[in-house]
mmCIF file of C-alpha atoms in Angstrom:
data_model
loop_
_atom_site.group_PDB
_atom_site.id
_atom_site.type_symbol
_atom_site.label_atom_id
_atom_site.label_comp_id
_atom_site.label_asym_id
_atom_site.label_seq_id
_atom_site.Cartn_x
_atom_site.Cartn_y
_atom_site.Cartn_z
ATOM 1 C CA UNK A 214 118.107 57.718 105.276
ATOM 2 C CA UNK A 215 120.327 59.085 103.049
ATOM 3 C CA UNK A 216 119.537 61.091 100.037
ATOM 4 C CA UNK A 217 119.855 58.820 97.546
ATOM 5 C CA UNK A 218 117.953 56.095 99.439
ATOM 6 C CA UNK A 219 115.237 58.239 99.637
ATOM 7 C CA UNK A 220 115.391 58.748 96.035
ATOM 8 C CA UNK A 221 114.649 55.301 95.396
ATOM 9 C CA UNK A 222 111.881 54.933 97.666
ATOM 10 C CA UNK A 223 110.490 57.792 96.244
ATOM 11 C CA UNK A 224 110.799 55.982 92.676
ATOM 12 C CA UNK A 225 109.728 52.794 93.510
ATOM 13 C CA UNK A 226 106.324 54.773 94.585
ATOM 14 C CA UNK A 227 106.143 56.974 91.533
ATOM 15 C CA UNK A 228 106.095 54.490 88.925
ATOM 16 C CA UNK A 229 105.735 51.005 88.083
ATOM 17 C CA UNK A 230 107.202 47.669 87.447
ATOM 18 C CA UNK A 231 107.641 48.558 84.025
ATOM 19 C CA UNK A 232 110.278 51.046 84.903
ATOM 20 C CA UNK A 233 112.119 48.822 86.432
ATOM 21 C CA UNK A 234 112.510 46.625 83.349
ATOM 22 C CA UNK A 235 113.391 49.160 81.215
ATOM 23 C CA UNK A 236 115.897 50.081 83.247
ATOM 24 C CA UNK A 237 117.199 46.221 83.946
ATOM 25 C CA UNK A 238 120.431 46.548 81.659
ATOM 26 C CA UNK A 239 120.714 49.915 81.046
ATOM 27 C CA UNK A 240 121.605 52.991 83.038
ATOM 28 C CA UNK A 241 119.572 52.753 86.574
ATOM 29 C CA UNK A 242 118.784 55.941 87.809
ATOM 30 C CA UNK A 243 120.299 55.725 91.229
ATOM 31 C CA UNK A 244 123.341 55.852 88.663
ATOM 32 C CA UNK A 245 122.389 59.049 87.203
ATOM 33 C CA UNK A 246 121.549 60.864 91.287
ATOM 34 C CA UNK A 247 124.956 59.682 92.191
ATOM 35 C CA UNK A 248 126.790 61.018 89.803
ATOM 36 C CA UNK A 249 124.656 64.058 89.423
ATOM 37 C CA UNK A 250 125.379 64.547 93.328
ATOM 38 C CA UNK A 251 129.035 63.745 92.837
ATOM 39 C CA UNK A 252 128.815 66.771 89.739
ATOM 40 C CA UNK A 253 127.678 69.238 93.007
ATOM 41 C CA UNK A 254 130.086 68.303 95.203
ATOM 42 C CA UNK A 255 133.335 68.587 92.985
ATOM 43 C CA UNK A 256 131.815 72.129 91.140
ATOM 44 C CA UNK A 257 131.539 73.594 94.495
ATOM 45 C CA UNK A 258 132.861 77.219 95.131
ATOM 46 C CA UNK A 259 133.332 78.433 98.339
ATOM 47 C CA UNK A 260 131.300 81.979 99.209
ATOM 48 C CA UNK A 261 131.727 82.111 102.228
ATOM 49 C CA UNK A 262 132.457 79.867 105.242
ATOM 50 C CA UNK A 263 129.117 78.219 105.567
ATOM 51 C CA UNK A 264 128.178 78.457 102.095
ATOM 52 C CA UNK A 265 129.242 77.173 98.467
ATOM 53 C CA UNK A 266 127.657 77.590 94.859
ATOM 54 C CA UNK A 267 127.369 75.042 92.988
ATOM 55 C CA UNK A 268 125.767 74.638 89.436
ATOM 56 C CA UNK A 269 122.370 74.696 88.907
ATOM 57 C CA UNK A 270 122.275 73.322 84.844
ATOM 58 C CA UNK A 271 121.865 69.969 84.309
ATOM 59 C CA UNK A 272 122.426 67.521 81.108
ATOM 60 C CA UNK A 273 122.797 63.618 81.277
ATOM 61 C CA UNK A 274 124.035 62.341 77.967
ATOM 62 C CA UNK A 275 123.057 58.702 77.387
ATOM 63 C CA UNK A 276 123.724 56.266 74.297
ATOM 64 C CA UNK A 277 120.773 56.391 71.828
ATOM 65 C CA UNK A 278 119.423 52.955 73.485
ATOM 66 C CA UNK A 279 119.181 53.925 76.793
ATOM 67 C CA UNK A 280 117.631 57.463 76.183
ATOM 68 C CA UNK A 281 115.086 55.869 73.985
ATOM 69 C CA UNK A 282 114.462 53.523 77.009
ATOM 70 C CA UNK A 283 114.517 56.584 79.290
ATOM 71 C CA UNK A 284 112.004 58.804 77.220
ATOM 72 C CA UNK A 285 108.577 57.770 78.755
ATOM 73 C CA UNK A 286 109.913 57.938 82.237
ATOM 74 C CA UNK A 287 112.564 61.896 81.102
ATOM 75 C CA UNK A 288 109.731 64.087 83.005
ATOM 76 C CA UNK A 289 109.805 61.322 85.757
ATOM 77 C CA UNK A 290 112.530 60.646 86.348
ATOM 78 C CA UNK A 291 114.485 64.518 86.334
ATOM 79 C CA UNK A 292 111.556 65.980 88.910
ATOM 80 C CA UNK A 293 112.806 62.932 91.617
ATOM 81 C CA UNK A 294 115.832 63.897 90.019
ATOM 82 C CA UNK A 295 115.674 67.761 90.669
ATOM 83 C CA UNK A 296 114.442 67.334 94.327
ATOM 84 C CA UNK A 297 116.997 64.795 95.280
ATOM 85 C CA UNK A 298 119.808 68.068 94.185
ATOM 86 C CA UNK A 299 117.759 70.279 96.506
ATOM 87 C CA UNK A 300 117.921 67.541 99.703
ATOM 88 C CA UNK A 301 121.670 67.070 98.536
ATOM 89 C CA UNK A 302 122.489 70.748 98.574
ATOM 90 C CA UNK A 303 119.955 71.544 101.619
ATOM 91 C CA UNK A 304 121.996 69.423 103.527
ATOM 92 C CA UNK A 305 125.697 70.544 102.491
ATOM 93 C CA UNK A 306 125.191 74.015 102.637
ATOM 94 C CA UNK A 307 125.329 74.852 98.976
ATOM 95 C CA UNK A 308 123.453 77.474 96.895
ATOM 96 C CA UNK A 309 122.266 77.116 93.327
ATOM 97 C CA UNK A 310 122.630 80.815 91.109
ATOM 98 C CA UNK A 311 118.609 80.131 89.854
ATOM 99 C CA UNK A 312 116.436 77.317 88.713
ATOM 100 C CA UNK A 313 117.471 73.217 88.760
ATOM 101 C CA UNK A 314 116.938 71.945 85.204
ATOM 102 C CA UNK A 315 117.852 68.736 84.360
ATOM 103 C CA UNK A 316 118.497 67.766 80.556
ATOM 104 C CA UNK A 317 118.730 64.559 79.076
ATOM 105 C CA UNK A 318 120.089 63.970 75.585
ATOM 106 C CA UNK A 319 121.547 61.626 73.274
ATOM 107 C CA UNK A 320 125.474 61.470 72.701
ATOM 108 C CA UNK A 321 126.641 58.997 69.654
ATOM 109 C CA UNK A 322 129.616 58.261 71.244
ATOM 110 C CA UNK A 323 128.332 56.395 74.716
ATOM 111 C CA UNK A 324 127.456 52.528 74.569
ATOM 112 C CA UNK A 325 125.067 51.221 76.214
ATOM 113 C CA UNK A 326 124.609 51.552 80.281
ATOM 114 C CA UNK A 327 127.157 54.721 80.328
ATOM 115 C CA UNK A 328 126.549 58.130 80.446
ATOM 116 C CA UNK A 329 127.816 61.358 81.400
ATOM 117 C CA UNK A 330 126.740 64.748 83.106
ATOM 118 C CA UNK A 331 127.547 68.365 82.419
ATOM 119 C CA UNK A 332 126.367 71.018 84.510
ATOM 120 C CA UNK A 333 126.753 75.357 84.775
ATOM 121 C CA UNK A 334 125.594 77.692 86.357
ATOM 122 C CA UNK A 335 123.237 79.650 84.682
ATOM 123 C CA UNK A 336 122.284 82.753 86.665
ATOM 124 C CA UNK A 337 117.990 83.784 86.234
ATOM 125 C CA UNK A 338 118.972 86.886 84.383
ATOM 126 C CA UNK A 339 115.634 89.432 84.826
ATOM 127 C CA UNK A 340 115.517 93.030 83.079
ATOM 128 C CA UNK A 341 114.818 95.370 86.050
ATOM 129 C CA UNK A 342 110.819 95.863 84.657
ATOM 130 C CA UNK A 343 110.702 92.148 85.063
ATOM 131 C CA UNK A 344 109.238 92.091 81.431
ATOM 132 C CA UNK A 345 110.645 89.793 79.034
ATOM 133 C CA UNK A 346 112.564 90.801 76.250
ATOM 134 C CA UNK A 347 110.866 91.146 72.827
ATOM 135 C CA UNK A 348 111.802 90.206 69.353
ATOM 136 C CA UNK A 349 111.476 93.209 68.256
ATOM 137 C CA UNK A 350 113.312 95.453 70.801
ATOM 138 C CA UNK A 351 115.899 92.947 70.000
ATOM 139 C CA UNK A 352 115.892 92.922 66.028
ATOM 140 C CA UNK A 353 115.552 96.899 67.018
ATOM 141 C CA UNK A 354 118.812 97.049 68.496
ATOM 142 C CA UNK A 355 122.545 98.099 67.619
ATOM 143 C CA UNK A 356 123.990 97.053 69.908
ATOM 144 C CA UNK A 357 122.986 93.688 72.392
ATOM 145 C CA UNK A 358 124.220 91.654 75.669
ATOM 146 C CA UNK A 359 124.057 87.896 75.724
ATOM 147 C CA UNK A 360 123.507 86.295 79.044
ATOM 148 C CA UNK A 361 122.511 82.196 79.321
ATOM 149 C CA UNK A 362 121.021 81.892 75.597
ATOM 150 C CA UNK A 363 119.108 85.205 76.063
ATOM 151 C CA UNK A 364 119.545 89.099 73.833
ATOM 152 C CA UNK A 365 119.469 92.033 75.835
ATOM 153 C CA UNK A 366 119.170 95.175 73.807
ATOM 154 C CA UNK A 367 121.666 97.819 74.922
ATOM 155 C CA UNK A 368 120.611 101.438 74.036
ATOM 156 C CA UNK A 369 122.123 104.663 74.980
ATOM 157 C CA UNK A 370 123.078 105.886 77.697
ATOM 158 C CA UNK A 371 123.397 101.939 78.835
ATOM 159 C CA UNK A 372 122.238 99.779 82.201
ATOM 160 C CA UNK A 373 123.369 98.551 85.420
ATOM 161 C CA UNK A 374 123.715 95.197 85.668
ATOM 162 C CA UNK A 375 124.036 94.085 89.735
ATOM 163 C CA UNK A 376 121.306 92.104 91.899
ATOM 164 C CA UNK A 377 119.884 94.452 93.566
ATOM 165 C CA UNK A 378 116.828 95.768 92.567
ATOM 166 C CA UNK A 379 118.033 98.795 91.956
ATOM 167 C CA UNK A 380 120.081 97.201 88.366
ATOM 168 C CA UNK A 381 118.475 97.703 85.012
ATOM 169 C CA UNK A 382 119.260 94.204 84.806
ATOM 170 C CA UNK A 383 119.235 92.140 87.358
ATOM 171 C CA UNK A 384 121.709 88.759 87.059
ATOM 172 C CA UNK A 385 120.397 85.749 90.719
ATOM 173 C CA UNK A 386 124.307 85.255 91.239
ATOM 174 C CA UNK A 387 125.748 85.216 94.489
ATOM 175 C CA UNK A 388 128.954 86.803 93.658
ATOM 176 C CA UNK A 389 127.959 89.943 91.941
ATOM 177 C CA UNK A 390 127.212 93.073 93.648
ATOM 178 C CA UNK A 391 123.579 94.617 94.166
ATOM 179 C CA UNK A 392 125.059 97.408 92.076
ATOM 180 C CA UNK A 393 128.107 95.844 89.696
ATOM 181 C CA UNK A 394 128.573 97.146 86.868
ATOM 182 C CA UNK A 395 127.395 100.120 84.303
ATOM 183 C CA UNK A 396 128.036 99.272 80.416
ATOM 184 C CA UNK A 397 127.846 102.992 78.640
ATOM 185 C CA UNK A 398 127.063 102.952 75.784
ATOM 186 C CA UNK A 399 127.424 105.987 73.396
ATOM 187 C CA UNK A 400 125.788 106.830 70.160
ATOM 188 C CA UNK A 401 127.626 107.239 66.669
ATOM 189 C CA UNK A 402 127.672 107.646 63.320
ATOM 190 C CA UNK A 403 128.045 103.958 62.466
ATOM 191 C CA UNK A 404 127.025 101.998 65.206
ATOM 192 C CA UNK A 405 127.780 103.135 68.264
ATOM 193 C CA UNK A 406 130.743 103.027 71.085
ATOM 194 C CA UNK A 407 130.241 100.766 74.258
ATOM 195 C CA UNK A 408 132.511 100.596 77.243
ATOM 196 C CA UNK A 409 132.296 99.174 81.275
ATOM 197 C CA UNK A 410 133.246 100.398 84.420
ATOM 198 C CA UNK A 411 133.206 98.649 88.048
ATOM 199 C CA UNK A 412 131.427 100.103 90.223
ATOM 200 C CA UNK A 413 133.748 99.125 93.275
ATOM 201 C CA UNK A 414 132.288 95.866 93.788
ATOM 202 C CA UNK A 415 133.175 92.823 95.771
ATOM 203 C CA UNK A 416 134.095 90.929 93.177
ATOM 204 C CA UNK A 417 135.635 92.572 90.586
ATOM 205 C CA UNK A 418 135.110 91.448 87.064
ATOM 206 C CA UNK A 419 137.230 90.176 83.556
ATOM 207 C CA UNK A 420 136.552 91.337 80.779
ATOM 208 C CA UNK A 421 138.483 89.214 78.045
ATOM 209 C CA UNK A 422 139.767 86.844 80.750
ATOM 210 C CA UNK A 423 141.971 90.386 81.634
ATOM 211 C CA UNK A 424 140.784 91.493 85.440
ATOM 212 C CA UNK A 425 140.257 95.442 84.921
ATOM 213 C CA UNK A 426 138.522 98.609 86.522
ATOM 214 C CA UNK A 427 136.740 99.965 82.812
ATOM 215 C CA UNK A 428 136.979 98.729 79.307
ATOM 216 C CA UNK A 429 135.882 99.223 75.482
ATOM 217 C CA UNK A 430 133.767 96.300 74.692
ATOM 218 C CA UNK A 431 133.797 95.126 71.311
ATOM 219 C CA UNK A 432 131.926 92.236 69.143
ATOM 220 C CA UNK A 433 132.780 89.664 70.666
ATOM 221 C CA UNK A 434 133.938 90.742 73.861
ATOM 222 C CA UNK A 435 133.226 88.895 77.183
ATOM 223 C CA UNK A 436 132.225 90.392 80.390
ATOM 224 C CA UNK A 437 132.303 88.032 83.491
ATOM 225 C CA UNK A 438 130.579 88.814 86.656
ATOM 226 C CA UNK A 439 130.512 86.240 89.614
ATOM 227 C CA UNK A 440 129.963 83.233 87.567
ATOM 228 C CA UNK A 441 127.900 84.428 85.079
ATOM 229 C CA UNK A 442 129.432 85.036 81.559
ATOM 230 C CA UNK A 443 128.047 87.656 79.091
ATOM 231 C CA UNK A 444 128.456 88.704 75.505
ATOM 232 C CA UNK A 445 128.856 91.900 73.369
ATOM 233 C CA UNK A 446 127.378 91.702 70.148
ATOM 234 C CA UNK A 447 127.602 94.075 67.862
ATOM 235 C CA UNK A 448 124.391 93.827 65.072
ATOM 236 C CA UNK A 449 123.406 95.115 61.825
ATOM 237 C CA UNK A 450 122.564 99.041 62.092
ATOM 238 C CA UNK A 451 119.304 99.940 62.346
ATOM 239 C CA UNK A 452 119.741 101.862 59.270
ATOM 240 C CA UNK A 453 121.087 99.785 57.190
ATOM 241 C CA UNK A 454 118.658 97.047 58.615
ATOM 242 C CA UNK A 455 115.573 99.713 57.009
ATOM 243 C CA UNK A 456 117.137 99.877 53.794
ATOM 244 C CA UNK A 457 116.371 95.751 52.623
#
């Protein structure tokens, strides 16, 4: 029995006839499952002979009518679709960069029965201490590093980015080396000076789209390591904030 057939069988056991009636003339759950499976297949990137990297963050965009019909069953459907993707990934030797998440959104340009899937590979990123970055720490920082929607303060002397336990900022991305790159922060009279140096990583890094060994990081600079893109943001100086 294939992945999609198992998905349909599980769904039939979990939900009542009301679910089937709600979707009779709208987007069908099996259509969403097939589209997510295609999205994963089309986005797969070769890591090695037997391993391929695939997205783990999915947004299913629906018309307002379909979204309203799906809303009461969204949590159950997302859980089953996630399990379906995990089974498909295991069969195909795919590797997710982090936990799989599926969200349902409304799109004004879609008519009833139409939908689309958007995906991204979002690696799990954690400080070496394992503790969450507090809002207070971010507000106090002059410079932060934005990664997958989270801000991490950049303080002198800087931090090491990598996949290993010895890194200061751990990025759970198969394309990232254990000690991939070091961001160096030097205090200044105004804003600090920030630069980045490759630490001999396997896959290198891109700064503002160019492959480099080292570079100065200005406000808005992007750094890509593996499949993860980070952005440097210069905030108000702490002195300026305290005067307000």
